[in-house]
Short mmCIF file of C-alpha atoms and ligand atoms in Angstrom, two decimals:
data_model
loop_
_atom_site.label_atom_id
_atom_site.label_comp_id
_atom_site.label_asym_id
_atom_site.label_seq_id
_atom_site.Cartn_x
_atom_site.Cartn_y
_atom_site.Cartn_z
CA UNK A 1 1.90 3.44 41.10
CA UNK A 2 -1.10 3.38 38.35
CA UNK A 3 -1.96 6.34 36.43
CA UNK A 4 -4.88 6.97 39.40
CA UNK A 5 -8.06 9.11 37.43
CA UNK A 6 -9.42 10.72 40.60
CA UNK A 7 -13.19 11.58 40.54
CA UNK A 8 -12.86 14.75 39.42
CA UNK A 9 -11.47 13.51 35.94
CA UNK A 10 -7.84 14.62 37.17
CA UNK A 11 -4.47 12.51 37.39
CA UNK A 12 -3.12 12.38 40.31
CA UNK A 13 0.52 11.02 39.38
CA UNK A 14 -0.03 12.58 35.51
CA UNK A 15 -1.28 15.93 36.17
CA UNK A 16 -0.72 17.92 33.69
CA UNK A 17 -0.18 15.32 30.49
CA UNK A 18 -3.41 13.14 31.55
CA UNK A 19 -6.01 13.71 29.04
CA UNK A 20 -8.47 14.84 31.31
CA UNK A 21 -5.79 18.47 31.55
CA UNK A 22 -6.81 18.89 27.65
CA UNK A 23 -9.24 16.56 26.27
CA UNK A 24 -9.21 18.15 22.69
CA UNK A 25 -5.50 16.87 22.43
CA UNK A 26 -2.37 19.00 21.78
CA UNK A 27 -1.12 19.75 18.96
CA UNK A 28 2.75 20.23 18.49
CA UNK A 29 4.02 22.33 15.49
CA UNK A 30 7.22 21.99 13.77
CA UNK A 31 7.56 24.29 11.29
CA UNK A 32 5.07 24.21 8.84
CA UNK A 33 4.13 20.49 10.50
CA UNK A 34 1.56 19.59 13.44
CA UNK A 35 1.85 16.59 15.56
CA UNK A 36 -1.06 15.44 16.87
CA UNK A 37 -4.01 16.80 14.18
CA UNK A 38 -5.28 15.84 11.14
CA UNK A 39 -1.76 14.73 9.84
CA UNK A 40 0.10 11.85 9.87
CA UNK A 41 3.64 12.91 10.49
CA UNK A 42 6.68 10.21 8.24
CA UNK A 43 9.93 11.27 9.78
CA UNK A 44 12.66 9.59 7.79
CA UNK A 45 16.60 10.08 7.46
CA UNK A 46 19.40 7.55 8.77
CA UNK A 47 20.61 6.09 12.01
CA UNK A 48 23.33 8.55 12.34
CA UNK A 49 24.42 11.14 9.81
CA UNK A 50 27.87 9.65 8.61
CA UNK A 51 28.59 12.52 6.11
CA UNK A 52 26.88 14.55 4.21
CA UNK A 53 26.72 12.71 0.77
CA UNK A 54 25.23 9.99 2.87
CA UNK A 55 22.84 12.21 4.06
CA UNK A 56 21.61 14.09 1.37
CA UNK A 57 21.03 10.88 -0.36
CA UNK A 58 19.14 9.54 2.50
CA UNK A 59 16.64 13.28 2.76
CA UNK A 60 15.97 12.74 -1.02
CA UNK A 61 14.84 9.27 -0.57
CA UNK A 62 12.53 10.68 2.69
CA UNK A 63 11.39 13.30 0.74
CA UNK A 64 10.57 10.98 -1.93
CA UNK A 65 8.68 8.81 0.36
CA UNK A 66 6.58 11.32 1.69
CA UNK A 67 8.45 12.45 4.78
CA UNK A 68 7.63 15.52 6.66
CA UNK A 69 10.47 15.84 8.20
CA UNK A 70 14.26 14.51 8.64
CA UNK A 71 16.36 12.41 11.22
CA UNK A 72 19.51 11.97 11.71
CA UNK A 73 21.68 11.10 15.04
CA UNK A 74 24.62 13.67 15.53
CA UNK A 75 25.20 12.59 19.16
CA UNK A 76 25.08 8.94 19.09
CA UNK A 77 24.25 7.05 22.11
CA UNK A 78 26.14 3.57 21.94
CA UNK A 79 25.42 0.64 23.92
CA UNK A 80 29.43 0.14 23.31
CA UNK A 81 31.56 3.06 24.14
CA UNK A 82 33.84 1.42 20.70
CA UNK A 83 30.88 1.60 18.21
CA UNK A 84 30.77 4.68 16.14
CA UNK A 85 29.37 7.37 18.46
CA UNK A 86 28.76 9.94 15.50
CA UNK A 87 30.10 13.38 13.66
CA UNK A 88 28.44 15.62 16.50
CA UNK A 89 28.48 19.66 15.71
CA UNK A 90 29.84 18.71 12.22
CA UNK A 91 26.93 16.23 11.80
CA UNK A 92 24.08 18.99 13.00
CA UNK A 93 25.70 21.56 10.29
CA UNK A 94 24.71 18.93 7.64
CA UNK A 95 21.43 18.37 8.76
CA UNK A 96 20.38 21.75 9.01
CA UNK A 97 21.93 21.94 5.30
CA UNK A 98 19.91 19.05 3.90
CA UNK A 99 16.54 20.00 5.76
CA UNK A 100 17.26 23.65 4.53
CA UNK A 101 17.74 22.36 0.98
CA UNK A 102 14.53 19.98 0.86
CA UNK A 103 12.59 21.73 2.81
CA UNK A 104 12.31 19.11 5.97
CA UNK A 105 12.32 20.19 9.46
CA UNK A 106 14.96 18.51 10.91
CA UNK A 107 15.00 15.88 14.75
CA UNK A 108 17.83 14.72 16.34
CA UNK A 109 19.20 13.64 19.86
CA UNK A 110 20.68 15.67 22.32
CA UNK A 111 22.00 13.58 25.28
CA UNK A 112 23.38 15.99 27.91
CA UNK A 113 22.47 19.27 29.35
CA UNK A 114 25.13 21.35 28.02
CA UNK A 115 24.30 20.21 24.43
CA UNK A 116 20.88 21.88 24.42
CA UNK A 117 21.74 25.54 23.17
CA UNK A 118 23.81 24.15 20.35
CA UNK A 119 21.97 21.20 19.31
CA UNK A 120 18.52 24.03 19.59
CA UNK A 121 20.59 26.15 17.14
CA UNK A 122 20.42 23.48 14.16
CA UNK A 123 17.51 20.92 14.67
CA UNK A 124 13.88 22.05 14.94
CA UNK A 125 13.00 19.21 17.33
CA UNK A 126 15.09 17.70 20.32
CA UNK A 127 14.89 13.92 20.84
CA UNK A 128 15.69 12.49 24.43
CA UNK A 129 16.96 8.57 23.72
CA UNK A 130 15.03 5.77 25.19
CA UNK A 131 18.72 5.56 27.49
CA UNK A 132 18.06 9.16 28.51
CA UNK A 133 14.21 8.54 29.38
CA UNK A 134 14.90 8.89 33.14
CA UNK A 135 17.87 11.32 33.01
CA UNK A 136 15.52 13.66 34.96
CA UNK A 137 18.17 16.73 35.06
CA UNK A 138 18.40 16.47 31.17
CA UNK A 139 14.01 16.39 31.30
CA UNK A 140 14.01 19.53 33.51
CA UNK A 141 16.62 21.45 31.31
CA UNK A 142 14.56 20.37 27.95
CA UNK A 143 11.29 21.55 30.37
CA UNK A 144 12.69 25.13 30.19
CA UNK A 145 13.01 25.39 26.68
CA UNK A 146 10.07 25.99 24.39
CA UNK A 147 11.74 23.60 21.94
CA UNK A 148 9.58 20.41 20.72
CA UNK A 149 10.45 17.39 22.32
CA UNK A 150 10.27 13.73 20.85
CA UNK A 151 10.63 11.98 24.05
CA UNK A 152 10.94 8.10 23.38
CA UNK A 153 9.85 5.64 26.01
CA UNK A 154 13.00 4.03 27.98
CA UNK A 155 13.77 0.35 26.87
CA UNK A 156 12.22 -1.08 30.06
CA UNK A 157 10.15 1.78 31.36
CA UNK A 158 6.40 1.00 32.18
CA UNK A 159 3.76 3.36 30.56
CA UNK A 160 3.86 5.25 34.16
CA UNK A 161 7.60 5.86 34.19
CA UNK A 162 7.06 6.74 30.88
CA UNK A 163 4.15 9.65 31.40
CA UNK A 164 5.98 10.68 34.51
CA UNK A 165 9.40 11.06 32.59
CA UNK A 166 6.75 13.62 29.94
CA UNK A 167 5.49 15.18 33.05
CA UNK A 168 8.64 16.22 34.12
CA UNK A 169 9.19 18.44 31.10
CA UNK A 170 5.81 20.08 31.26
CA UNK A 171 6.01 20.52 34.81
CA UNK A 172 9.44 22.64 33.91
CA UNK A 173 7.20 24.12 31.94
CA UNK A 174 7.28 23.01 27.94
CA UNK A 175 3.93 21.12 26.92
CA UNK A 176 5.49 20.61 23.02
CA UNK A 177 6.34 17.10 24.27
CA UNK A 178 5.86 13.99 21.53
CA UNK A 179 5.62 10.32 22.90
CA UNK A 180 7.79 7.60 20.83
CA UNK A 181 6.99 4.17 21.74
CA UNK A 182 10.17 2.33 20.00
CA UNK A 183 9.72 -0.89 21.57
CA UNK A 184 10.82 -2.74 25.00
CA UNK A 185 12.62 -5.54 26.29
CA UNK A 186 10.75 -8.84 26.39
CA UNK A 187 11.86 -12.73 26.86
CA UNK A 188 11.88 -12.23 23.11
CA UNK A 189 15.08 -12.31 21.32
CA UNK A 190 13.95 -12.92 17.59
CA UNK A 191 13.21 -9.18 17.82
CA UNK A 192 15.69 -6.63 18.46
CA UNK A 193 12.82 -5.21 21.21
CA UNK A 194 9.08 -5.82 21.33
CA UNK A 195 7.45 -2.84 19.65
CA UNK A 196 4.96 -1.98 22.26
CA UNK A 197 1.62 -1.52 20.24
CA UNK A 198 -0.91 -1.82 23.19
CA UNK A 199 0.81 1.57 24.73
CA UNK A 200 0.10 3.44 21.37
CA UNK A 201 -3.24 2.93 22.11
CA UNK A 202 -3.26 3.05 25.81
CA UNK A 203 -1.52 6.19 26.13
CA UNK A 204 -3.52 7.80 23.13
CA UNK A 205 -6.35 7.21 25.42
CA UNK A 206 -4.18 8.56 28.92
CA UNK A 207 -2.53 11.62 27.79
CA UNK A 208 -3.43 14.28 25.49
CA UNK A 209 0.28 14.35 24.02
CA UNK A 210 0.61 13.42 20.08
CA UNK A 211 1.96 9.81 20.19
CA UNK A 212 4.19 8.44 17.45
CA UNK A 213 5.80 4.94 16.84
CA UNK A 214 8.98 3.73 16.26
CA UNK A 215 9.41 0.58 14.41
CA UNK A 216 12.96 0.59 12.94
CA UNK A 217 14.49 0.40 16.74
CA UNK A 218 10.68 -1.69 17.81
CA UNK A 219 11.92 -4.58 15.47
CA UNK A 220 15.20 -4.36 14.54
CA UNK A 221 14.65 -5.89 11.20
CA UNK A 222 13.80 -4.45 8.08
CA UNK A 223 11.34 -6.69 6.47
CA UNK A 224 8.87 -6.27 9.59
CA UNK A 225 8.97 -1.98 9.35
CA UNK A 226 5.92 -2.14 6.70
CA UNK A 227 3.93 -4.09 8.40
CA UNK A 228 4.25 -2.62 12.05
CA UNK A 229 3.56 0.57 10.68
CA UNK A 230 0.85 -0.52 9.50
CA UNK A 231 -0.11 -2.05 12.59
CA UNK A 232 0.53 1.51 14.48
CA UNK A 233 -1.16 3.74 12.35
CA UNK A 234 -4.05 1.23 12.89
CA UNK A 235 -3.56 1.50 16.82
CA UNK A 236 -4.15 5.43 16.20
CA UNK A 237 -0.60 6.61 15.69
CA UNK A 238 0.12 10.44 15.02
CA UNK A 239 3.41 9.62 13.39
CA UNK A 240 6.26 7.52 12.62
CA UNK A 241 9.86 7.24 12.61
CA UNK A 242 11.88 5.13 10.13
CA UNK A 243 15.53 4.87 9.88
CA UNK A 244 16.53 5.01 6.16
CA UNK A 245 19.58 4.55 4.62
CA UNK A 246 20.92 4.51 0.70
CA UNK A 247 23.43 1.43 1.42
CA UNK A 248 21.97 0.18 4.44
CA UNK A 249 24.60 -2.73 3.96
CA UNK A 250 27.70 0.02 4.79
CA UNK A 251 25.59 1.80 7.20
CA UNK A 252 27.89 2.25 10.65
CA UNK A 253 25.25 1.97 12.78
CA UNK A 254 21.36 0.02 12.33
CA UNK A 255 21.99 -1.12 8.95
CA UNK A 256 19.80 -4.26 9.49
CA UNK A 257 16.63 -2.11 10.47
CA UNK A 258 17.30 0.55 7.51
CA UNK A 259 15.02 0.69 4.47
CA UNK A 260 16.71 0.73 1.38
CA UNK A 261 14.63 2.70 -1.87
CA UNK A 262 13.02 -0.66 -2.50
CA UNK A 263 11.48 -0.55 1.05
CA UNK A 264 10.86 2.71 1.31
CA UNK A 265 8.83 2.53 -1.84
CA UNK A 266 6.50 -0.35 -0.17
CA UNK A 267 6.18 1.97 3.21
CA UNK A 268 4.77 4.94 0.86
CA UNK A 269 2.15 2.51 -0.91
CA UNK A 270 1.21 1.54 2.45
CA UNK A 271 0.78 4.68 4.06
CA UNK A 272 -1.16 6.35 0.52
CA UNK A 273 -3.95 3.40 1.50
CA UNK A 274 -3.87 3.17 4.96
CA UNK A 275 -3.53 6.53 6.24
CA UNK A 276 -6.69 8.29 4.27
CA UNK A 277 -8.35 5.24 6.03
CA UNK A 278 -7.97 6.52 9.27
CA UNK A 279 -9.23 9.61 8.31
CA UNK A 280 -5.39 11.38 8.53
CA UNK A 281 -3.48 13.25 5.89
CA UNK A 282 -0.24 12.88 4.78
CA UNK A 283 0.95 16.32 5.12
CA UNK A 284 4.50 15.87 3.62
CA UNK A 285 3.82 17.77 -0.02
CA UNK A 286 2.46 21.29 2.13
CA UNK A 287 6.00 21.44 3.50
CA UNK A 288 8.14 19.95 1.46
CA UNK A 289 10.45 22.77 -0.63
CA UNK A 290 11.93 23.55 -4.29
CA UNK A 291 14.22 20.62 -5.06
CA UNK A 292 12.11 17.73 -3.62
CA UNK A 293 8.47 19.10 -4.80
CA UNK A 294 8.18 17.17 -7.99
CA UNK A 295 9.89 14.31 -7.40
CA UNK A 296 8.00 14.11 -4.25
CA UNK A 297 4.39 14.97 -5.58
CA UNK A 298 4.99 12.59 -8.84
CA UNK A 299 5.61 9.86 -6.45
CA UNK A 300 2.84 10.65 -4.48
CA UNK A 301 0.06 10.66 -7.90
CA UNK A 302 1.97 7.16 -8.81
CA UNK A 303 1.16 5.34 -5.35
CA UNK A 304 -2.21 7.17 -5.46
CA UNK A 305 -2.87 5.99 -8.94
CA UNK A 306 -1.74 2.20 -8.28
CA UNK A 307 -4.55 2.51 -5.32
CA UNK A 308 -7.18 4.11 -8.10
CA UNK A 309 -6.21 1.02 -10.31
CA UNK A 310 -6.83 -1.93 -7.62
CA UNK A 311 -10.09 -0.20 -6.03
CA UNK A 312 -11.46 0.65 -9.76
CA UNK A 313 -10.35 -3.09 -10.98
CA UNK A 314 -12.64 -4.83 -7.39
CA UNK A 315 -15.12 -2.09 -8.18
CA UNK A 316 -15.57 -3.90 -11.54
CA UNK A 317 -14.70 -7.27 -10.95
CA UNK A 318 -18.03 -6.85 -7.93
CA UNK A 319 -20.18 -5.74 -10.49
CA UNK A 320 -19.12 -8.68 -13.04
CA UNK A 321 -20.79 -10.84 -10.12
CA UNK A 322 -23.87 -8.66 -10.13
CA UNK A 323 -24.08 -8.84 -13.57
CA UNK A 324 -24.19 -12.50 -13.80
CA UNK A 325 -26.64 -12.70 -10.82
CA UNK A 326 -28.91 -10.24 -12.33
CA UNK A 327 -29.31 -12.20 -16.33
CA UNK A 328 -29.88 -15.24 -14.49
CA UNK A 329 -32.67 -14.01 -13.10
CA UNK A 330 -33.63 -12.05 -16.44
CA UNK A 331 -32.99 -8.32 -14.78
CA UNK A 332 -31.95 -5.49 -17.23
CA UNK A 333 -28.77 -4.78 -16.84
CA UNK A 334 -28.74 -1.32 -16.31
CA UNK A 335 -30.80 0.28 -13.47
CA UNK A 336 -31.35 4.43 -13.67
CA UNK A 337 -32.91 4.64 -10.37
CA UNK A 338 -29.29 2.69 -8.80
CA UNK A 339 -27.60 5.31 -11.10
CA UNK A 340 -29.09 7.96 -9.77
CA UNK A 341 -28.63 6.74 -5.97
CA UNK A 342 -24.93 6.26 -6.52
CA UNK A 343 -24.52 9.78 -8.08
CA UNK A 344 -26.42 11.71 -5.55
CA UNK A 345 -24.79 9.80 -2.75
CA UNK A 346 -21.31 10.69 -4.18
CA UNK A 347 -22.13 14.58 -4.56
CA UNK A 348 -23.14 14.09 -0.57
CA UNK A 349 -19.88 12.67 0.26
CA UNK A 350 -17.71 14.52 -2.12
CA UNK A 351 -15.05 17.19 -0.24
CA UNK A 352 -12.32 18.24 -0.52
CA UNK A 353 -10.03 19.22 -3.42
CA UNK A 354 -12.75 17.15 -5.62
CA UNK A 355 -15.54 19.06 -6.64
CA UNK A 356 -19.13 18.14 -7.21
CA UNK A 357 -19.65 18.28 -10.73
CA UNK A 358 -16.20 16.70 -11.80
CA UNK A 359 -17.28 14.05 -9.12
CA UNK A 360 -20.25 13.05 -10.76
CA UNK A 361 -18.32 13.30 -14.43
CA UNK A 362 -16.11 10.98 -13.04
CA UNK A 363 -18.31 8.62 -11.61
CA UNK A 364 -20.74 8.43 -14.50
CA UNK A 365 -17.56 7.59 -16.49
CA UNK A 366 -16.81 4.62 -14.13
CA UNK A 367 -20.25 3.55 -14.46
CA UNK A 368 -20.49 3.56 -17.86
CA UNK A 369 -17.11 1.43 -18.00
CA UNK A 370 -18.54 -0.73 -15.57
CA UNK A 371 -21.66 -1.41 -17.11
CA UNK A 372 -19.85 -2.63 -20.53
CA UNK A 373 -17.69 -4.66 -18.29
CA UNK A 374 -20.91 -6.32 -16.62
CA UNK A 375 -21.77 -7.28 -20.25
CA UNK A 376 -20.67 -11.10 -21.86
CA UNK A 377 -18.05 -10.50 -24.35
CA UNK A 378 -19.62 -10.95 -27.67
C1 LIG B 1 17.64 6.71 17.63
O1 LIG B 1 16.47 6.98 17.30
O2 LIG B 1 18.61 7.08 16.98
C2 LIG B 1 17.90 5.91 18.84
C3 LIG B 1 19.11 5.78 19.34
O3 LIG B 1 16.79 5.32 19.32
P1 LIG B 1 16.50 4.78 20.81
O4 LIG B 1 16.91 5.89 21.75
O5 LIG B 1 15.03 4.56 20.77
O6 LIG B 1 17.28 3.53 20.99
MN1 LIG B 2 19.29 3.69 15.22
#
């Protein structure tokens, strides 16, 4: 059955997660983090926690990237019951350690019912597998906690199994539910699964749950993680999830799809570009504790400042153009009325941490530097 919008604007298969039950979206805190508002939420930590060297190496290199918050599969669910099926309790001790000691809230799987009380006691967010999308007792027992819930869509649900498998928790009662799209089977086999991009945007539209994406497990392949989150955040993502990993070639489980620093690097001077343009935040510095802060922030003011360079460097190599056009048809150079239209228009637009008058310093700086650019070299 279709996600039916009766004429009254409500669902009547989606009740209570069709957008129509809360159009102003909700918003899912984790800690000091928020799913589903103004910012863009990087989870990032490895496939499974395989001890805890491994893993504080891999929350450094999250924090580093920007991350909000830290993964890490204790509980393992194995497509072969012979592939490593992970450290359990001892694993969810270590990731409460390392998100304690950088300051990262911390998500990880729980796949049965009985797990829930001790897997609550150490992560700050439950995931439910894409296996364990339609393990409806598990749903119900997550539906009577008041824990956050990442619930990631099965690997060949539909979008409706997939809302009805959310609806089940807030039916039992807990509305902190956050989609995962993570990809689904296709005819394709060049990808591990097809990461599922027209849902993102579909179900962004359906439900009023925070929606984030998945493209470690969506592709399968490292080299295509940039660009598909990319591609989400421009499909109106709230969030992603990326498997990392500091020697993804020993990793014991998803080495292929983890980033390595070099990677990771690329994601953050990706999301530093794209995610202002969307008109999101990257929240990661507000949350992110003591140890990690200035490595964090420094890497932060580097990616920002390699975006300064490239937009300052077209801003002048535009006005080269204009400067050309303008002697051969014998204008002045220099224009104080333009000047004065570029200043007041960025004291209209200026917010934020900038303020007016250092805006304007600024800019008449750049102008200045612009204008003896526009000139021929003697
Ligand atoms: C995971 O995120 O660790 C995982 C097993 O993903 P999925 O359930 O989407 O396969
Ligand atoms: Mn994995």
């Amino acid at each position: 059955m279709s996600n039916v919008e009766t004429t009254t604007g409500g669902s009547v298969t989606h009740p209570l997660t069709a957008r129509s039950a809360r159009s102003a979206g909700t918003r899912v805190p984790v800690g000091a983090l928020e799913f589903g508002g103004r910012d863009f939420v990087l989870i990032a930590g490895p496939c499974a926690v395989e001890s805890e060297a491994q893993l504080a190496r891999a929350a450094r290199m999250a924090v580093r990237a920007g991350a909000g918050m830290l993964r890490g599969g204790a509980f393992k669910p194995r497509t072969s019951p012979y592939a490593f099926q992970g450290l359990g309790e001892a694993a969810l001790a270590m990731l409460r350690r390392q998100g304690d000691t950088f300051g990262l809230p911390v998500v990880t799987e729980v796949m049965a019912v009985e797990d829930i009380p001790l897997v609550s006691r150490h992560a700050d967010m439950l995931q439910v597998g894409a296996r364990n999308m339609q393990n409806y007792p598990l749903l119900r027992a997550l539906g009577k906690t008041q824990m956050p819930v990442l619930l990631k869509r099965g690997l060949s649900a539909t979008i409706d199994e997939w809302l009805s498998a959310a609806e089940y928790i807030l039916h039992a009662g807990n509305s902190r539910v956050v989609l995962c799209e993570r990809g689904i089977r296709t005819f394709e086999t060049a990808t591990r699964n097809t990461l599922d991009l027209n849902a993102v945007a579909l179900v962004k539209r359906l439900t009023h749950l925070p929606v984030i994406v998945d493209p470690s497990h969506g592709t399968g392949r490292r080299e295509l993680v940039v660009p598909l989150s990319a591609a989400a955040i421009a499909a109106g993502a709230d969030g992603l999830i990326i498997e990392v990993h500091p020697e993804p070639d020993k990793a014991l489980s998803d080495g292929a799809q983890s980033l390595d620093e070099a990677a990771l690097a690329e994601l953050t001077r990706m999301l530093c570009t794209l995610v202002p343009a969307v008109g999101r935040r990257l929240s990661a510095l507000e949350n992110v504790a003591t140890d990690g802060l200035m490595e964090a922030g420094r890497r932060r003011i580097d990616s920002l400042d390699d975006l300064l360079l490239a937009l300052l460097s077209e801003r002048i190599d535009i006005a080269r153009k204009l400067g050309r056009d303008k002697r051969t048809r014998g204008l002045p150079l220099r224009d104080p009325e333009r000047e004065r239209e570029v200043l007041e228009r960025i004291g209209r637009r200026c917010s934020g941490a900038l303020e007016g008058r250092s805006a304007a310093r600024i800019f008449r700086r750049i102008m200045d530097e612009t204008l003896r650019a526009e000139r021929p070299a003697a």
